[in-house]
Structures are given as structure tokens and as C-alpha cells.
C-alpha positions as protocol buffer text, in pm:
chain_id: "A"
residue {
  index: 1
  type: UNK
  ca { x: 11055 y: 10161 z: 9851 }
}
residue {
  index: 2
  type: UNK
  ca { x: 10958 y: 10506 z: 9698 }
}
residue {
  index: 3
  type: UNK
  ca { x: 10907 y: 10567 z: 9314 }
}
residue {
  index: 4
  type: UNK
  ca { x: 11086 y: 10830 z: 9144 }
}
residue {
  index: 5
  type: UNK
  ca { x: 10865 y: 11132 z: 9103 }
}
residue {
  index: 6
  type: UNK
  ca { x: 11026 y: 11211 z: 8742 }
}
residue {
  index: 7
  type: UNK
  ca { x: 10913 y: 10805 z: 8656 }
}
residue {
  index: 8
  type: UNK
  ca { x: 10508 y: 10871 z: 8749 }
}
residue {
  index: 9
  type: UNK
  ca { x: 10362 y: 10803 z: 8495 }
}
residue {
  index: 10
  type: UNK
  ca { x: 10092 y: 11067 z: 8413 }
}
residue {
  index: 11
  type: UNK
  ca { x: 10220 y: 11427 z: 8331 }
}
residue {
  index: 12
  type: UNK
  ca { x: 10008 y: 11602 z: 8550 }
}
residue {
  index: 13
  type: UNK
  ca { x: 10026 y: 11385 z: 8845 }
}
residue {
  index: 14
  type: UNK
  ca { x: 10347 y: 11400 z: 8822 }
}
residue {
  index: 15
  type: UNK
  ca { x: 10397 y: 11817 z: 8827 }
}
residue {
  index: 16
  type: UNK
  ca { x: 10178 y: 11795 z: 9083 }
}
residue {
  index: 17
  type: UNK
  ca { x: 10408 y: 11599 z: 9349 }
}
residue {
  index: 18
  type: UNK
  ca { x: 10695 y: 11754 z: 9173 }
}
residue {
  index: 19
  type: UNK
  ca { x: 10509 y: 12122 z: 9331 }
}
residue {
  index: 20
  type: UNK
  ca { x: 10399 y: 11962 z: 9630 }
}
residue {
  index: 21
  type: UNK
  ca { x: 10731 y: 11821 z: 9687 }
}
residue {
  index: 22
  type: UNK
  ca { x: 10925 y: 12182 z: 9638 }
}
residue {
  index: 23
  type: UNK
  ca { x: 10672 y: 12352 z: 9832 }
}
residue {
  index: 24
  type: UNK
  ca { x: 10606 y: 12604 z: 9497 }
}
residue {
  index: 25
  type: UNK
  ca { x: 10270 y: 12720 z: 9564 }
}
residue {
  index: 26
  type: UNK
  ca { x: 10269 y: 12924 z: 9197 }
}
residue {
  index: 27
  type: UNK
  ca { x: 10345 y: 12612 z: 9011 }
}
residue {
  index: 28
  type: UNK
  ca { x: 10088 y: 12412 z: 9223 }
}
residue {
  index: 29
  type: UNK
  ca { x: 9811 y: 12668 z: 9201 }
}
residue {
  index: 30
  type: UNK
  ca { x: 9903 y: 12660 z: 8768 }
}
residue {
  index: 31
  type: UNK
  ca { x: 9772 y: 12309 z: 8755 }
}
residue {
  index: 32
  type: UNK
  ca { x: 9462 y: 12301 z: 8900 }
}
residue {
  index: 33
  type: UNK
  ca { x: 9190 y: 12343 z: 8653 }
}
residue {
  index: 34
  type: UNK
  ca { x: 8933 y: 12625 z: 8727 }
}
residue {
  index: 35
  type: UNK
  ca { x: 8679 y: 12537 z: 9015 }
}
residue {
  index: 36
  type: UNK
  ca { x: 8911 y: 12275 z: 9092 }
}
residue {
  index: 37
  type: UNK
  ca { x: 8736 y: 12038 z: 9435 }
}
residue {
  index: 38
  type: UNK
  ca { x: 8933 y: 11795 z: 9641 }
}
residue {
  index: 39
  type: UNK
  ca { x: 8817 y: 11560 z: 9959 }
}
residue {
  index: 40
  type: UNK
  ca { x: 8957 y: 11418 z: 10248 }
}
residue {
  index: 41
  type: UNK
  ca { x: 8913 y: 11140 z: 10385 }
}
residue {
  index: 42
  type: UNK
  ca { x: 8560 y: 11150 z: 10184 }
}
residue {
  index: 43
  type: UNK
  ca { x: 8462 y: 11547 z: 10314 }
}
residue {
  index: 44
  type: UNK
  ca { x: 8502 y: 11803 z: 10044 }
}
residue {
  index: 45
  type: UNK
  ca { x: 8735 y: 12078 z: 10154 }
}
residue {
  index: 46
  type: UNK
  ca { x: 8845 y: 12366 z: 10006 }
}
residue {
  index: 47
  type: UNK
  ca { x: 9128 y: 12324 z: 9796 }
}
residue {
  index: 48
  type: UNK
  ca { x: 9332 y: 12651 z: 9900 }
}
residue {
  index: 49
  type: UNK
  ca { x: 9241 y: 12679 z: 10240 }
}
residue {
  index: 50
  type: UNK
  ca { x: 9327 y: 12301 z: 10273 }
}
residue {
  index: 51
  type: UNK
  ca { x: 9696 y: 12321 z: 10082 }
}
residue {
  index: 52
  type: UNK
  ca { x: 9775 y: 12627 z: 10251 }
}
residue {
  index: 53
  type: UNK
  ca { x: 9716 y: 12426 z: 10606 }
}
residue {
  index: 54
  type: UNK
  ca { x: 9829 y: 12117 z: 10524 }
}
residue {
  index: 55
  type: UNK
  ca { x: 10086 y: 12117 z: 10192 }
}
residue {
  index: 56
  type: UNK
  ca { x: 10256 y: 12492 z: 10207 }
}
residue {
  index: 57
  type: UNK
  ca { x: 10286 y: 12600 z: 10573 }
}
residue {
  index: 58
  type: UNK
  ca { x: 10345 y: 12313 z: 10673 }
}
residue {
  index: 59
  type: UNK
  ca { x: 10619 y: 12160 z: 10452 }
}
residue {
  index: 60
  type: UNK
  ca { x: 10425 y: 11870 z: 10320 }
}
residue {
  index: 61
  type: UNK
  ca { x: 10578 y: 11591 z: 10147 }
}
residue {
  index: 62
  type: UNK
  ca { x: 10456 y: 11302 z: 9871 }
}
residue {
  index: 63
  type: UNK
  ca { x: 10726 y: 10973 z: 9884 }
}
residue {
  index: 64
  type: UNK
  ca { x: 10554 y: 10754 z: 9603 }
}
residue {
  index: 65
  type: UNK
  ca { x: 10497 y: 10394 z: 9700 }
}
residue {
  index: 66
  type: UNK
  ca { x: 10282 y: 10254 z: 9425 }
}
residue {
  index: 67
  type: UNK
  ca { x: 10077 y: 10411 z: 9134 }
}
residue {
  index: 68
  type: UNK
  ca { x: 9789 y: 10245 z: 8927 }
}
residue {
  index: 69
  type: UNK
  ca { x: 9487 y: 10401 z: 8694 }
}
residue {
  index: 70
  type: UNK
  ca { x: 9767 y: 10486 z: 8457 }
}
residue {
  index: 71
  type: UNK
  ca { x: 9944 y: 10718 z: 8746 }
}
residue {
  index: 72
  type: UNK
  ca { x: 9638 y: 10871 z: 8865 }
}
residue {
  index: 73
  type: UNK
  ca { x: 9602 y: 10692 z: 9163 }
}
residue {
  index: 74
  type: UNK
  ca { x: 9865 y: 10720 z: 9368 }
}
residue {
  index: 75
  type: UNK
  ca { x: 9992 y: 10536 z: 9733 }
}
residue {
  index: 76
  type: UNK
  ca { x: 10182 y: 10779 z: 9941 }
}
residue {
  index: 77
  type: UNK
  ca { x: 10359 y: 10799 z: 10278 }
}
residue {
  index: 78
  type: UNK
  ca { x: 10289 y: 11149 z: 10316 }
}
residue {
  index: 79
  type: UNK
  ca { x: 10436 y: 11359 z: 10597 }
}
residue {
  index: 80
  type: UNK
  ca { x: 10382 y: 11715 z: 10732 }
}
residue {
  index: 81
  type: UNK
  ca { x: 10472 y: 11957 z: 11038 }
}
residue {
  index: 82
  type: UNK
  ca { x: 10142 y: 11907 z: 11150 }
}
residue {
  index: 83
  type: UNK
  ca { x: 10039 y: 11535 z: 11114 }
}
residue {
  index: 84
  type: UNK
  ca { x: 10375 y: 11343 z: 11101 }
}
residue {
  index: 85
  type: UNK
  ca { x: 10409 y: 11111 z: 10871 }
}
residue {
  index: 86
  type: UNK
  ca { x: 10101 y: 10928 z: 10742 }
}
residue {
  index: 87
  type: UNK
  ca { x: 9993 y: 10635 z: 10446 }
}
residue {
  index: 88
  type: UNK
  ca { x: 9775 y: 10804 z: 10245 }
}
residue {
  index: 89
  type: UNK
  ca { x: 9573 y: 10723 z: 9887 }
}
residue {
  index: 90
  type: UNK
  ca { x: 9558 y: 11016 z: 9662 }
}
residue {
  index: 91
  type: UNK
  ca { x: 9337 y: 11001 z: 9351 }
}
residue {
  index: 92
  type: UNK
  ca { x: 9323 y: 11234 z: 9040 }
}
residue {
  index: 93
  type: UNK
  ca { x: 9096 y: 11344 z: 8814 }
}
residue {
  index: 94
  type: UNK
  ca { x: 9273 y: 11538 z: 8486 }
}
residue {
  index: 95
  type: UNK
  ca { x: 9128 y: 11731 z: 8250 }
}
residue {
  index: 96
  type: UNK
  ca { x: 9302 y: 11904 z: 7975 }
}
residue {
  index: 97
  type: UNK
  ca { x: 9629 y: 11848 z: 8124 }
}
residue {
  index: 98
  type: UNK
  ca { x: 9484 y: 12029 z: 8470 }
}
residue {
  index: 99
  type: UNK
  ca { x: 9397 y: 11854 z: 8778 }
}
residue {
  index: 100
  type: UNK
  ca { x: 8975 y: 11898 z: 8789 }
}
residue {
  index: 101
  type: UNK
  ca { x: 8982 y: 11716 z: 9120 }
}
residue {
  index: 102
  type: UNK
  ca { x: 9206 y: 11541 z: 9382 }
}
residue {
  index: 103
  type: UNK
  ca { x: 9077 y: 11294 z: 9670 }
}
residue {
  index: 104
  type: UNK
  ca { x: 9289 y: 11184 z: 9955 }
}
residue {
  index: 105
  type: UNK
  ca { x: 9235 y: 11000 z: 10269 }
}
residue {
  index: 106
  type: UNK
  ca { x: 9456 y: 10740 z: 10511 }
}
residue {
  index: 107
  type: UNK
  ca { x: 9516 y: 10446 z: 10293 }
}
């Protein structure tokens, strides 16, 4: 069973699945924090060349199974063109109501 996106608990995390979710790169690309990083499965990537491949053109998609670390840390059954459907861990770091850094891997 999925959790509402609009009942995450943290603000940011929450515009961020809201973007990932509608596939609006603009409003995506307005909450990361300058020199934002991200990981995958524990290997930085870089953040637009990896959300262009595997959010945006390929219709990615966050379903919310559980949240903890005051809705940073989320537990996802993400799915894209590419990859299928997958259980995946996402974790957040916020700064000034911008996303600083995101980690994800299989869960």
C-alpha cells in the first residue's frame, strides 16, 4: 500500500516526487540546491545526466511505500521505461528548503 504523495511529510521531499511523478523537469531542476550530487546504488552520478536517463525520458515513477527520518528517507517501488518496476530506498539531504543531495539504490 502506497502513501499519498500530498501526506509526505517533509516539504521538499515531497515537491520532489510530486515533479518526479509529473515528469516536470523545470519544477524538478527548481529544487535542487546548487552543486546538487546524488548516488546510485553507492556510485556518484551526475544528477542531470542521470534524471534525464532514468526520471524524464523515460517516464519514471515514485509509489511511496514507507517514509522515516522525518520524510527524508523514503521506500519506493519505483518504475521506468527502461528498468521496469523496481524497490528502491531513496534518501535526502535538504538544505534551505533545496535538495543538497539524493541517494538511491535497490532496497
Amino acid at each position: 500500500m502506497s502513501i499519498q504523495v500530498n501526506r509526505l511529510s517533509d516539504p521538499t521531499v515531497r515537491s520532489f516526487v510530486t515533479a518526479v511523478n509529473a515528469h516536470d523537469k523545470a519544477a524538478f531542476d527548481a529544487l535542487l540546491a546548487p552543486g546538487a550530487t546524488m548516488s546510485d546504488d553507492g556510485s556518484d552520478r551526475d544528477v542531470a545526466d542521470w534524471t534525464d536517463r532514468e526520471v524524464f525520458s523515460s517516464n519514471g515513477h515514485m509509489d511511496v511505500e514507507t517514509e522515516s527520518d522525518g520524510g527524508r528517507t523514503l521506500v519506493v517501488s519505483y518504475r521506468n521505461d527502461t528498468w521496469g518496476e523496481m524497490r528502491t530506498k531513496w534518501r535526502f539531504t535538504v538544505e534551505g528548503g533545496k535538495i543538497a543531495r539524493f541517494e538511491t539504490g535497490q532496497a
